[in-house]
mmCIF file of C-alpha atoms in Angstrom:
data_model
loop_
_atom_site.group_PDB
_atom_site.id
_atom_site.type_symbol
_atom_site.label_atom_id
_atom_site.label_comp_id
_atom_site.label_asym_id
_atom_site.label_seq_id
_atom_site.Cartn_x
_atom_site.Cartn_y
_atom_site.Cartn_z
ATOM 1 C CA UNK K 1 -0.460 -19.544 30.146
ATOM 2 C CA UNK K 2 3.068 -18.182 29.923
ATOM 3 C CA UNK K 3 5.203 -18.183 33.039
ATOM 4 C CA UNK K 4 6.314 -14.604 32.374
ATOM 5 C CA UNK K 5 5.383 -11.696 30.130
ATOM 6 C CA UNK K 6 8.046 -9.238 28.991
ATOM 7 C CA UNK K 7 8.282 -6.171 26.790
ATOM 8 C CA UNK K 8 10.630 -6.023 23.799
ATOM 9 C CA UNK K 9 11.930 -2.991 21.934
ATOM 10 C CA UNK K 10 12.196 -4.499 18.440
ATOM 11 C CA UNK K 11 9.997 -7.567 18.041
ATOM 12 C CA UNK K 12 6.236 -7.270 17.627
ATOM 13 C CA UNK K 13 5.799 -10.456 19.637
ATOM 14 C CA UNK K 14 7.319 -13.859 20.159
ATOM 15 C CA UNK K 15 7.285 -16.678 22.661
ATOM 16 C CA UNK K 16 10.192 -18.807 23.795
ATOM 17 C CA UNK K 17 11.277 -21.199 26.493
ATOM 18 C CA UNK K 18 14.143 -20.313 28.808
ATOM 19 C CA UNK K 19 16.766 -22.740 30.143
ATOM 20 C CA UNK K 20 14.586 -23.645 33.111
ATOM 21 C CA UNK K 21 11.713 -24.671 30.832
ATOM 22 C CA UNK K 22 9.531 -21.644 31.576
ATOM 23 C CA UNK K 23 7.580 -20.180 28.662
ATOM 24 C CA UNK K 24 8.115 -16.463 28.161
ATOM 25 C CA UNK K 25 5.656 -14.333 26.174
ATOM 26 C CA UNK K 26 7.373 -11.253 24.803
ATOM 27 C CA UNK K 27 5.298 -8.363 23.484
ATOM 28 C CA UNK K 28 6.773 -5.514 21.532
ATOM 29 C CA UNK K 29 6.197 -2.100 22.998
ATOM 30 C CA UNK K 30 5.282 -0.908 19.523
ATOM 31 C CA UNK K 31 2.428 -3.427 19.310
ATOM 32 C CA UNK K 32 1.088 -2.537 22.746
ATOM 33 C CA UNK K 33 1.123 1.198 22.067
ATOM 34 C CA UNK K 34 0.403 1.496 18.334
ATOM 35 C CA UNK K 35 -2.103 -1.278 17.630
ATOM 36 C CA UNK K 36 -5.759 -1.527 18.698
ATOM 37 C CA UNK K 37 -6.631 -3.705 21.696
ATOM 38 C CA UNK K 38 -8.248 -6.356 19.504
ATOM 39 C CA UNK K 39 -5.049 -6.606 17.442
ATOM 40 C CA UNK K 40 -2.941 -7.007 20.591
ATOM 41 C CA UNK K 41 -5.392 -9.669 21.797
ATOM 42 C CA UNK K 42 -4.968 -11.454 18.461
ATOM 43 C CA UNK K 43 -1.182 -11.299 18.723
ATOM 44 C CA UNK K 44 -1.279 -12.695 22.255
ATOM 45 C CA UNK K 45 -3.682 -15.461 21.182
ATOM 46 C CA UNK K 46 -1.357 -16.394 18.308
ATOM 47 C CA UNK K 47 1.701 -16.564 20.559
ATOM 48 C CA UNK K 48 -0.169 -18.533 23.231
ATOM 49 C CA UNK K 49 -1.118 -20.964 20.461
ATOM 50 C CA UNK K 50 2.595 -21.661 20.082
ATOM 51 C CA UNK K 51 2.877 -22.300 23.837
ATOM 52 C CA UNK K 52 -0.170 -24.561 23.797
ATOM 53 C CA UNK K 53 1.144 -26.755 20.982
ATOM 54 C CA UNK K 54 4.631 -27.165 22.481
ATOM 55 C CA UNK K 55 6.508 -25.271 19.770
ATOM 56 C CA UNK K 56 8.673 -23.478 22.307
ATOM 57 C CA UNK K 57 10.066 -26.686 23.804
ATOM 58 C CA UNK K 58 10.814 -28.093 20.360
ATOM 59 C CA UNK K 59 12.568 -24.886 19.277
ATOM 60 C CA UNK K 60 14.713 -24.899 22.400
ATOM 61 C CA UNK K 61 15.697 -28.529 21.801
ATOM 62 C CA UNK K 62 16.405 -28.034 18.086
ATOM 63 C CA UNK K 63 18.494 -24.886 18.548
ATOM 64 C CA UNK K 64 21.624 -26.832 19.500
ATOM 65 C CA UNK K 65 21.197 -29.226 16.584
ATOM 66 C CA UNK K 66 20.894 -26.269 14.229
ATOM 67 C CA UNK K 67 24.209 -24.961 15.535
ATOM 68 C CA UNK K 68 25.887 -28.349 14.993
ATOM 69 C CA UNK K 69 24.477 -28.681 11.478
ATOM 70 C CA UNK K 70 25.572 -25.132 10.661
ATOM 71 C CA UNK K 71 29.127 -25.784 11.850
ATOM 72 C CA UNK K 72 29.392 -29.038 9.899
ATOM 73 C CA UNK K 73 27.922 -27.517 6.734
ATOM 74 C CA UNK K 74 30.351 -24.587 6.918
ATOM 75 C CA UNK K 75 33.231 -27.082 7.036
ATOM 76 C CA UNK K 76 31.919 -29.037 4.040
ATOM 77 C CA UNK K 77 31.258 -26.110 1.712
ATOM 78 C CA UNK K 78 34.163 -25.238 -0.543
ATOM 79 C CA UNK K 79 36.408 -28.121 0.450
ATOM 80 C CA UNK K 80 36.903 -30.484 -2.454
ATOM 81 C CA UNK K 81 38.209 -33.253 -0.197
ATOM 82 C CA UNK K 82 34.734 -33.676 1.336
ATOM 83 C CA UNK K 83 33.047 -33.943 -2.057
ATOM 84 C CA UNK K 84 34.693 -37.352 -2.622
ATOM 85 C CA UNK K 85 33.750 -38.801 0.754
ATOM 86 C CA UNK K 86 30.480 -40.839 0.639
ATOM 87 C CA UNK K 87 29.997 -40.431 4.390
ATOM 88 C CA UNK K 88 29.951 -36.658 3.912
ATOM 89 C CA UNK K 89 27.221 -36.972 1.290
ATOM 90 C CA UNK K 90 25.102 -39.186 3.534
ATOM 91 C CA UNK K 91 25.477 -36.726 6.407
ATOM 92 C CA UNK K 92 24.648 -33.737 4.185
ATOM 93 C CA UNK K 93 21.568 -35.475 2.765
ATOM 94 C CA UNK K 94 20.465 -36.098 6.349
ATOM 95 C CA UNK K 95 21.009 -32.380 7.122
ATOM 96 C CA UNK K 96 18.989 -31.263 4.105
ATOM 97 C CA UNK K 97 16.195 -33.695 4.948
ATOM 98 C CA UNK K 98 16.181 -32.544 8.579
ATOM 99 C CA UNK K 99 16.011 -28.902 7.519
ATOM 100 C CA UNK K 100 13.161 -29.576 5.072
ATOM 101 C CA UNK K 101 11.196 -31.428 7.756
ATOM 102 C CA UNK K 102 11.971 -28.672 10.291
ATOM 103 C CA UNK K 103 10.560 -25.969 8.015
ATOM 104 C CA UNK K 104 7.496 -28.080 7.205
ATOM 105 C CA UNK K 105 6.927 -28.468 10.948
ATOM 106 C CA UNK K 106 7.328 -24.712 11.450
ATOM 107 C CA UNK K 107 4.676 -24.087 8.818
ATOM 108 C CA UNK K 108 2.281 -26.500 10.530
ATOM 109 C CA UNK K 109 2.977 -24.810 13.878
ATOM 110 C CA UNK K 110 2.200 -21.385 12.380
ATOM 111 C CA UNK K 111 -1.061 -22.673 10.943
ATOM 112 C CA UNK K 112 -2.011 -24.130 14.335
ATOM 113 C CA UNK K 113 -1.182 -20.838 16.064
ATOM 114 C CA UNK K 114 -3.218 -18.959 13.441
ATOM 115 C CA UNK K 115 -6.148 -21.302 14.092
ATOM 116 C CA UNK K 116 -5.858 -20.668 17.831
ATOM 117 C CA UNK K 117 -5.906 -16.924 17.159
ATOM 118 C CA UNK K 118 -9.023 -17.298 14.986
ATOM 119 C CA UNK K 119 -10.770 -19.260 17.759
ATOM 120 C CA UNK K 120 -9.929 -16.555 20.317
ATOM 121 C CA UNK K 121 -10.638 -13.322 18.391
ATOM 122 C CA UNK K 122 -12.499 -14.371 15.236
ATOM 123 C CA UNK K 123 -11.611 -14.444 11.553
ATOM 124 C CA UNK K 124 -12.025 -10.742 10.799
ATOM 125 C CA UNK K 125 -9.953 -9.532 13.743
ATOM 126 C CA UNK K 126 -7.341 -12.198 13.090
ATOM 127 C CA UNK K 127 -7.006 -11.125 9.458
ATOM 128 C CA UNK K 128 -6.889 -7.433 10.406
ATOM 129 C CA UNK K 129 -4.197 -8.154 12.996
ATOM 130 C CA UNK K 130 -2.107 -10.056 10.476
ATOM 131 C CA UNK K 131 -2.303 -7.166 8.024
ATOM 132 C CA UNK K 132 -1.532 -4.564 10.704
ATOM 133 C CA UNK K 133 1.508 -6.436 11.995
ATOM 134 C CA UNK K 134 3.021 -6.861 8.551
ATOM 135 C CA UNK K 135 2.180 -3.367 7.319
ATOM 136 C CA UNK K 136 3.513 -1.808 10.519
ATOM 137 C CA UNK K 137 6.963 -3.151 9.663
ATOM 138 C CA UNK K 138 6.856 -1.527 6.208
ATOM 139 C CA UNK K 139 6.167 2.077 7.179
ATOM 140 C CA UNK K 140 9.377 3.829 6.225
ATOM 141 C CA UNK K 141 11.250 5.603 8.982
ATOM 142 C CA UNK K 142 9.290 4.099 11.852
ATOM 143 C CA UNK K 143 11.503 1.157 12.750
ATOM 144 C CA UNK K 144 13.613 1.710 15.849
ATOM 145 C CA UNK K 145 16.881 1.611 13.902
ATOM 146 C CA UNK K 146 15.754 4.475 11.616
ATOM 147 C CA UNK K 147 14.619 6.564 14.566
ATOM 148 C CA UNK K 148 17.887 5.948 16.412
ATOM 149 C CA UNK K 149 19.881 6.807 13.279
ATOM 150 C CA UNK K 150 18.081 10.122 12.879
ATOM 151 C CA UNK K 151 18.707 10.927 16.556
ATOM 152 C CA UNK K 152 22.406 10.139 16.221
ATOM 153 C CA UNK K 153 22.700 12.262 13.062
ATOM 154 C CA UNK K 154 21.001 15.168 14.840
ATOM 155 C CA UNK K 155 23.249 14.599 17.884
ATOM 156 C CA UNK K 156 20.234 14.252 20.195
ATOM 157 C CA UNK K 157 19.888 12.166 23.331
ATOM 158 C CA UNK K 158 18.537 8.670 22.738
ATOM 159 C CA UNK K 159 16.248 8.534 25.771
ATOM 160 C CA UNK K 160 13.147 9.500 23.747
ATOM 161 C CA UNK K 161 13.561 7.298 20.675
ATOM 162 C CA UNK K 162 10.717 4.950 21.602
ATOM 163 C CA UNK K 163 8.329 7.881 22.069
ATOM 164 C CA UNK K 164 9.508 9.282 18.732
ATOM 165 C CA UNK K 165 8.869 5.936 17.057
ATOM 166 C CA UNK K 166 5.291 5.932 18.361
ATOM 167 C CA UNK K 167 4.830 9.553 17.300
ATOM 168 C CA UNK K 168 5.977 8.714 13.761
ATOM 169 C CA UNK K 169 3.610 5.752 13.522
ATOM 170 C CA UNK K 170 0.664 7.764 14.799
ATOM 171 C CA UNK K 171 1.513 10.630 12.428
ATOM 172 C CA UNK K 172 1.542 8.354 9.386
ATOM 173 C CA UNK K 173 -1.172 9.332 6.936
ATOM 174 C CA UNK K 174 -3.638 7.011 5.282
ATOM 175 C CA UNK K 175 -1.620 7.140 2.046
ATOM 176 C CA UNK K 176 1.549 6.108 3.940
ATOM 177 C CA UNK K 177 -0.309 3.111 5.376
ATOM 178 C CA UNK K 178 -1.671 2.241 1.923
ATOM 179 C CA UNK K 179 1.831 2.450 0.401
ATOM 180 C CA UNK K 180 3.149 0.151 3.149
ATOM 181 C CA UNK K 181 0.266 -2.259 2.502
ATOM 182 C CA UNK K 182 1.046 -2.272 -1.233
ATOM 183 C CA UNK K 183 4.718 -3.024 -0.538
ATOM 184 C CA UNK K 184 3.809 -5.834 1.823
ATOM 185 C CA UNK K 185 1.333 -7.382 -0.598
#
């Protein structure tokens, strides 16, 4: 179980570990309001699968190494002096290998979280949730940035943008959802 549950304005859902080692489940307000209960249950099951397998602790630990690798790689790129140094090549090969292994591990972690979701809500609901989450992000004009932009252009107060975002999603027609599904596929 997560140590805390929070709402998020942009993300559909994610889980992370804070500096004290507590796991935080973050649910997007859009998912809670716009998606069916079974879909929200599937999202929660998926994210708890990440907590269960220890992905959050590994991500927290690796974050600093990713920063170090990024800084070193930015120094190496475009500097011809480094291209003649064999130590630089060894270090860069290590970086590329690390990154390849990191992404392979991420893929395995996603598959494990998907399996956990399937065990909790079933195959059909898991598949429907996956489609809903991805299609929801492709409905034009419903992301929070688009809603905020339209409010700013109309010189309106921003205190109702979340409600407007939900209204736009609920007002989307079947053809709009099908177009978003086609784009996502």
